[in-house]
Coordinates of C-alpha atoms in Angstrom, one line a residue:
M8 CA 141.5 48.0 59.5
S9 CA 137.8 48.6 59.5
Q10 CA 134.0 48.2 59.9
E11 CA 130.6 48.2 58.2
V12 CA 131.0 49.7 54.8
H13 CA 130.2 50.3 51.2
V14 CA 132.7 48.6 48.9
A15 CA 133.2 49.2 45.2
E16 CA 132.9 46.6 42.5
T17 CA 132.4 43.6 44.8
R18 CA 132.5 40.0 43.6
T19 CA 132.3 36.7 45.4
L20 CA 135.3 34.4 46.0
R21 CA 135.7 31.1 47.7
V22 CA 138.2 30.1 50.3
T23 CA 140.3 27.4 48.6
G24 CA 143.2 27.3 51.1
K25 CA 143.8 28.0 54.8
E26 CA 147.1 27.2 56.5
P27 CA 149.2 28.5 59.4
V28 CA 152.3 30.4 58.3
A29 CA 153.5 31.5 61.8
D30 CA 152.4 31.7 65.4
G31 CA 149.1 33.5 65.2
V32 CA 149.1 33.9 61.5
V33 CA 147.0 32.1 58.9
A34 CA 147.3 32.4 55.1
L35 CA 144.1 32.2 53.0
T36 CA 143.9 31.4 49.3
L37 CA 140.9 32.8 47.5
A38 CA 139.6 32.0 44.0
D39 CA 136.6 32.6 41.8
P40 CA 133.9 30.0 42.4
D41 CA 133.7 29.3 38.6
G42 CA 137.4 29.3 38.0
G43 CA 137.4 32.7 36.4
R44 CA 140.3 35.1 36.1
L45 CA 140.8 37.6 38.9
P46 CA 141.6 41.3 38.5
D47 CA 145.3 42.0 37.9
W48 CA 147.3 43.6 40.7
T49 CA 150.7 45.1 41.4
P50 CA 153.1 44.7 44.4
G51 CA 151.8 46.7 47.4
A52 CA 148.1 46.2 46.5
H53 CA 145.4 45.2 49.1
I54 CA 141.9 44.0 48.9
D55 CA 138.7 44.5 50.9
L56 CA 137.7 41.1 52.4
I57 CA 133.9 41.0 53.1
L58 CA 133.3 38.3 55.6
P59 CA 130.1 36.2 55.9
S60 CA 129.4 38.0 59.2
G61 CA 129.2 41.3 57.3
M62 CA 132.5 42.6 58.7
V63 CA 135.0 44.2 56.2
R64 CA 138.7 44.2 56.6
Q65 CA 141.6 45.1 54.4
Y66 CA 144.5 42.7 53.7
S67 CA 147.6 43.0 51.6
L68 CA 148.0 40.6 48.7
C69 CA 151.1 38.5 49.4
G70 CA 151.0 35.8 46.8
D71 CA 152.2 35.4 43.2
R72 CA 151.0 38.4 41.2
W73 CA 151.4 36.4 38.0
D74 CA 148.8 33.8 39.2
A75 CA 145.6 35.1 37.5
Y76 CA 143.3 32.7 39.3
S77 CA 144.0 33.0 43.0
Y78 CA 144.8 35.6 45.6
R79 CA 146.7 35.0 48.8
I80 CA 146.5 37.0 52.0
A81 CA 147.9 36.5 55.5
V82 CA 145.9 37.3 58.7
L83 CA 147.3 38.0 62.1
R84 CA 145.1 37.2 65.1
E85 CA 144.6 40.5 66.8
Q86 CA 144.2 39.9 70.5
N87 CA 142.5 43.3 71.0
G88 CA 140.8 43.6 67.7
R89 CA 137.2 44.0 66.7
G90 CA 136.6 40.3 65.9
G91 CA 137.5 40.1 62.2
S92 CA 140.8 38.3 62.6
A93 CA 139.3 36.0 65.2
Y94 CA 136.5 35.1 62.9
I95 CA 138.9 34.3 60.1
H96 CA 141.1 32.1 62.4
D97 CA 138.3 30.3 64.2
D98 CA 135.2 30.3 62.0
L99 CA 136.0 30.8 58.3
D100 CA 136.2 27.4 56.7
L101 CA 137.4 26.0 53.3
G102 CA 134.8 26.4 50.6
E103 CA 133.0 29.4 52.2
A104 CA 132.1 32.4 50.2
V105 CA 133.6 35.8 50.9
G106 CA 133.2 39.2 49.2
L107 CA 136.0 41.0 47.4
G108 CA 136.5 44.7 46.9
G109 CA 139.5 46.0 45.0
P110 CA 142.3 45.4 44.6
R111 CA 143.7 48.9 45.0
N112 CA 147.3 50.1 45.5
N113 CA 148.3 53.0 47.8
F114 CA 151.8 51.6 48.3
P115 CA 153.2 51.0 44.8
L116 CA 156.7 49.8 44.1
V117 CA 158.5 52.5 42.0
P118 CA 161.4 51.7 39.8
A119 CA 164.8 52.0 41.5
E120 CA 168.3 50.7 41.2
R121 CA 168.2 49.2 44.7
Y122 CA 165.8 48.7 47.6
L123 CA 166.0 48.4 51.3
F124 CA 162.9 46.7 52.7
I125 CA 162.0 46.9 56.4
A126 CA 159.2 44.8 57.9
G127 CA 157.7 44.4 61.4
G128 CA 155.5 41.4 62.1
I129 CA 152.6 41.0 59.7
G130 CA 154.0 44.1 57.9
I131 CA 155.9 41.6 55.8
T132 CA 152.9 40.9 53.6
P133 CA 152.9 43.8 51.2
L134 CA 156.7 43.5 50.9
L135 CA 156.7 39.9 49.7
P136 CA 155.5 40.6 46.2
M137 CA 157.8 43.7 46.1
I138 CA 160.8 41.5 46.9
A139 CA 159.8 39.0 44.2
Q140 CA 159.4 41.8 41.7
A141 CA 162.8 43.4 42.6
D142 CA 164.5 40.0 42.4
L143 CA 162.8 39.3 39.0
L144 CA 164.1 42.6 37.6
G145 CA 167.6 41.9 38.9
A146 CA 167.6 45.0 41.3
D147 CA 169.9 45.0 44.3
W148 CA 167.8 44.6 47.5
Q149 CA 168.0 43.7 51.2
L150 CA 165.3 42.9 53.7
L151 CA 165.4 43.6 57.5
Y152 CA 162.5 41.7 59.1
G153 CA 161.7 41.8 62.8
G154 CA 159.1 40.2 65.1
R155 CA 158.8 39.1 68.7
R156 CA 160.0 35.5 68.2
E157 CA 161.4 33.5 65.2
A158 CA 158.2 31.4 65.2
S159 CA 156.1 34.6 64.7
L160 CA 158.0 35.6 61.5
A161 CA 155.5 34.8 58.8
F162 CA 157.0 33.3 55.7
G163 CA 160.4 33.3 57.4
Q164 CA 161.4 30.0 55.9
D165 CA 160.5 31.1 52.4
L166 CA 162.4 34.3 52.8
A167 CA 165.5 32.4 54.0
G168 CA 165.8 31.0 50.5
Y169 CA 167.0 34.4 49.3
G170 CA 170.2 33.9 51.3
D171 CA 172.1 36.8 52.9
R172 CA 169.9 39.4 51.3
V173 CA 167.4 38.6 54.1
H174 CA 168.1 39.6 57.7
L175 CA 165.6 37.9 60.1
R176 CA 165.9 39.5 63.5
P177 CA 163.5 38.1 66.1
E178 CA 163.4 40.5 69.1
D179 CA 163.9 37.7 71.7
R180 CA 167.3 37.0 70.2
Y181 CA 168.5 40.3 68.7
G182 CA 166.6 43.0 70.5
L183 CA 165.1 45.9 68.6
L184 CA 166.0 46.3 64.9
D185 CA 169.3 48.0 64.2
L186 CA 167.9 50.5 61.8
P187 CA 170.9 52.8 61.6
G188 CA 173.2 49.8 60.9
F189 CA 170.8 48.5 58.2
L190 CA 170.4 51.9 56.6
D191 CA 174.1 52.4 56.3
A192 CA 173.7 50.4 53.1
W193 CA 171.8 53.2 51.6
Q194 CA 173.4 54.9 48.6
P195 CA 172.0 57.2 45.8
G196 CA 169.3 55.5 43.8
T197 CA 168.0 53.4 46.7
R198 CA 164.3 53.4 47.8
V199 CA 163.3 52.4 51.3
Y200 CA 160.0 50.6 51.9
C201 CA 158.6 49.9 55.4
C202 CA 155.5 48.3 56.8
G203 CA 154.7 47.4 60.3
P204 CA 153.5 48.7 63.7
A205 CA 153.4 52.4 64.4
P206 CA 156.5 52.5 66.7
L207 CA 158.6 50.9 63.9
L208 CA 157.3 53.3 61.3
A209 CA 158.2 56.3 63.6
A210 CA 161.7 54.9 64.2
V211 CA 162.3 54.4 60.5
E212 CA 161.0 57.8 59.6
Q213 CA 163.4 59.3 62.2
A214 CA 166.3 57.2 60.9
C215 CA 165.6 58.3 57.3
A216 CA 165.1 62.0 58.1
G217 CA 168.5 62.9 56.6
L218 CA 167.9 61.1 53.3
P219 CA 166.6 62.8 50.1
Q220 CA 162.9 63.5 49.8
H221 CA 160.8 60.5 48.5
T222 CA 163.4 58.0 49.6
L223 CA 161.1 56.4 52.2
R224 CA 157.6 55.0 51.5
T225 CA 155.6 53.5 54.3
E226 CA 152.2 51.8 54.7
R227 CA 150.2 51.9 57.9
F228 CA 147.7 49.3 59.2
T229 CA 146.3 51.9 61.6
A230 CA 145.7 55.6 61.2
S231 CA 148.3 58.2 62.2
T232 CA 147.5 60.3 65.2
L233 CA 145.8 63.4 64.0
T234 CA 146.2 67.0 65.2
G235 CA 143.1 69.3 65.1
P236 CA 141.7 70.2 61.7
A237 CA 142.9 73.4 59.9
R238 CA 139.6 75.0 60.5
S239 CA 136.7 74.4 62.9
T240 CA 134.1 76.3 60.9
P241 CA 131.7 74.9 58.2
F242 CA 132.8 74.9 54.6
E243 CA 131.1 74.2 51.2
I244 CA 131.6 71.5 48.7
E245 CA 130.4 71.9 45.1
L246 CA 129.7 68.8 43.2
A247 CA 130.9 69.8 39.7
R248 CA 128.8 67.4 37.7
S249 CA 125.4 68.3 39.2
K250 CA 126.3 71.9 40.3
T251 CA 125.0 70.9 43.8
V252 CA 126.5 72.8 46.7
V253 CA 126.4 71.3 50.2
T254 CA 127.7 72.6 53.6
V255 CA 129.9 70.5 55.8
P256 CA 129.3 71.3 59.4
A257 CA 132.2 71.2 61.9
D258 CA 130.9 68.0 63.5
S259 CA 130.2 66.0 60.3
S260 CA 132.5 64.2 57.9
V261 CA 132.7 65.1 54.2
L262 CA 131.7 61.5 53.5
D263 CA 128.5 61.6 55.5
V264 CA 127.5 64.9 54.0
L265 CA 128.1 63.7 50.5
A266 CA 126.2 60.5 51.2
A267 CA 123.2 62.5 52.5
A268 CA 123.3 64.6 49.3
G269 CA 123.0 61.4 47.2
A270 CA 126.6 61.3 46.0
D271 CA 127.8 57.8 45.3
V272 CA 131.1 57.8 47.3
L273 CA 132.2 54.3 48.3
S274 CA 133.9 53.9 51.7
S275 CA 135.5 51.3 53.9
C276 CA 137.8 52.0 56.8
R277 CA 136.6 55.5 57.8
Q278 CA 140.0 56.1 59.2
G279 CA 141.9 57.5 56.2
V280 CA 143.9 54.3 55.8
C281 CA 142.5 52.1 53.0
G282 CA 142.0 54.7 50.2
T283 CA 138.5 53.5 49.2
C284 CA 136.8 56.9 49.5
E285 CA 139.2 58.9 47.3
I286 CA 137.6 61.7 45.4
T287 CA 139.1 64.1 42.8
V288 CA 139.4 67.7 43.8
L289 CA 139.1 70.2 41.0
A290 CA 139.4 73.5 43.0
G291 CA 140.1 74.6 46.6
E292 CA 142.6 73.4 49.1
P293 CA 141.9 70.2 51.1
D294 CA 143.0 69.7 54.6
H295 CA 144.5 66.2 54.3
R296 CA 144.1 64.1 57.4
D297 CA 144.7 60.6 55.9
S298 CA 147.5 58.1 56.3
V299 CA 147.8 57.4 52.6
L300 CA 149.2 60.4 50.6
D301 CA 152.8 61.5 50.7
D302 CA 153.9 65.1 51.0
T303 CA 154.0 65.7 47.2
E304 CA 150.6 64.2 46.7
R305 CA 149.2 66.4 49.5
A306 CA 150.7 69.5 48.0
A307 CA 149.2 68.7 44.6
S308 CA 145.7 69.0 46.2
T309 CA 144.1 67.0 43.3
C310 CA 142.4 64.4 45.5
M311 CA 141.3 63.8 49.1
F312 CA 139.8 61.0 51.2
A313 CA 136.3 61.9 52.2
C314 CA 136.1 59.9 55.4
V315 CA 138.7 62.0 57.4
S316 CA 139.9 65.0 55.3
R317 CA 138.3 68.4 55.4
S318 CA 139.0 71.8 53.8
R319 CA 141.4 74.7 54.3
S320 CA 139.4 76.9 51.9
D321 CA 135.8 78.1 52.1
R322 CA 134.8 75.9 49.2
L323 CA 136.0 72.7 47.5
V324 CA 134.9 71.7 44.1
V325 CA 135.0 67.9 43.6
D326 CA 134.4 65.7 40.6
L327 CA 131.1 64.2 41.6

């Protein structure tokens, strides 16, 4: 997910574990160099990993949330990536220092009687602690997990320990995931959580189209395809704390204009995916162009992500 950035509340961790967990996937264990306690997190959370090379990437936490002294993430080698995953696989060694931003959670597990989890490839990572939490609470749940080959299903052997609640479906044996068949298990009180590549998310959204609103929650590793902005003319942003008013031209982002005005807005992905640059909106109507908020959150118009979102109204008032 991302590039050179500014990250909030960073600290230094050490790589204390590195092991393959599937073809093309390594798991990293990270800990405080002095053995200190790490910030608490909840299922669905991710961190900003700041590599020694200066690159910053976001990864879902997939370890034991009750372990206060280490974090675990899993990294897929991206063949056509920008170099972050290749660096982690090939060059990042045990004992090396990395920076940490976060954790933050744009994909929280909400209380429900039962859950249907759907994962594609490395999309299993944010779902692992959700499954552990659902199981701990005694909720009814099932997982449908697909990948190209059985050997590419990260943590497949661990998941098999849950028995028939887990449906491992490598594509070379089963073909594409049978989403309608799996979703036949839906009943009132069920939440559906999905993470994976864009084609899977689109197929799940289509399969869930007839279910009640808020049933489905997804997380994307890449930004959604955007249509044009709601307006192509400049608009104003008022910084409520300083009473400063700045103009956002049609060819500049809100984030860049705020930074030029001296506003301390932290950022990471610049694609509307990670949620780092969230700002509170006090008045006006944002033009939401992120891949984080759901329809209800967008309608509330109480926040926006400065890297990609714009304005539908002539002026926005923000809490800066």
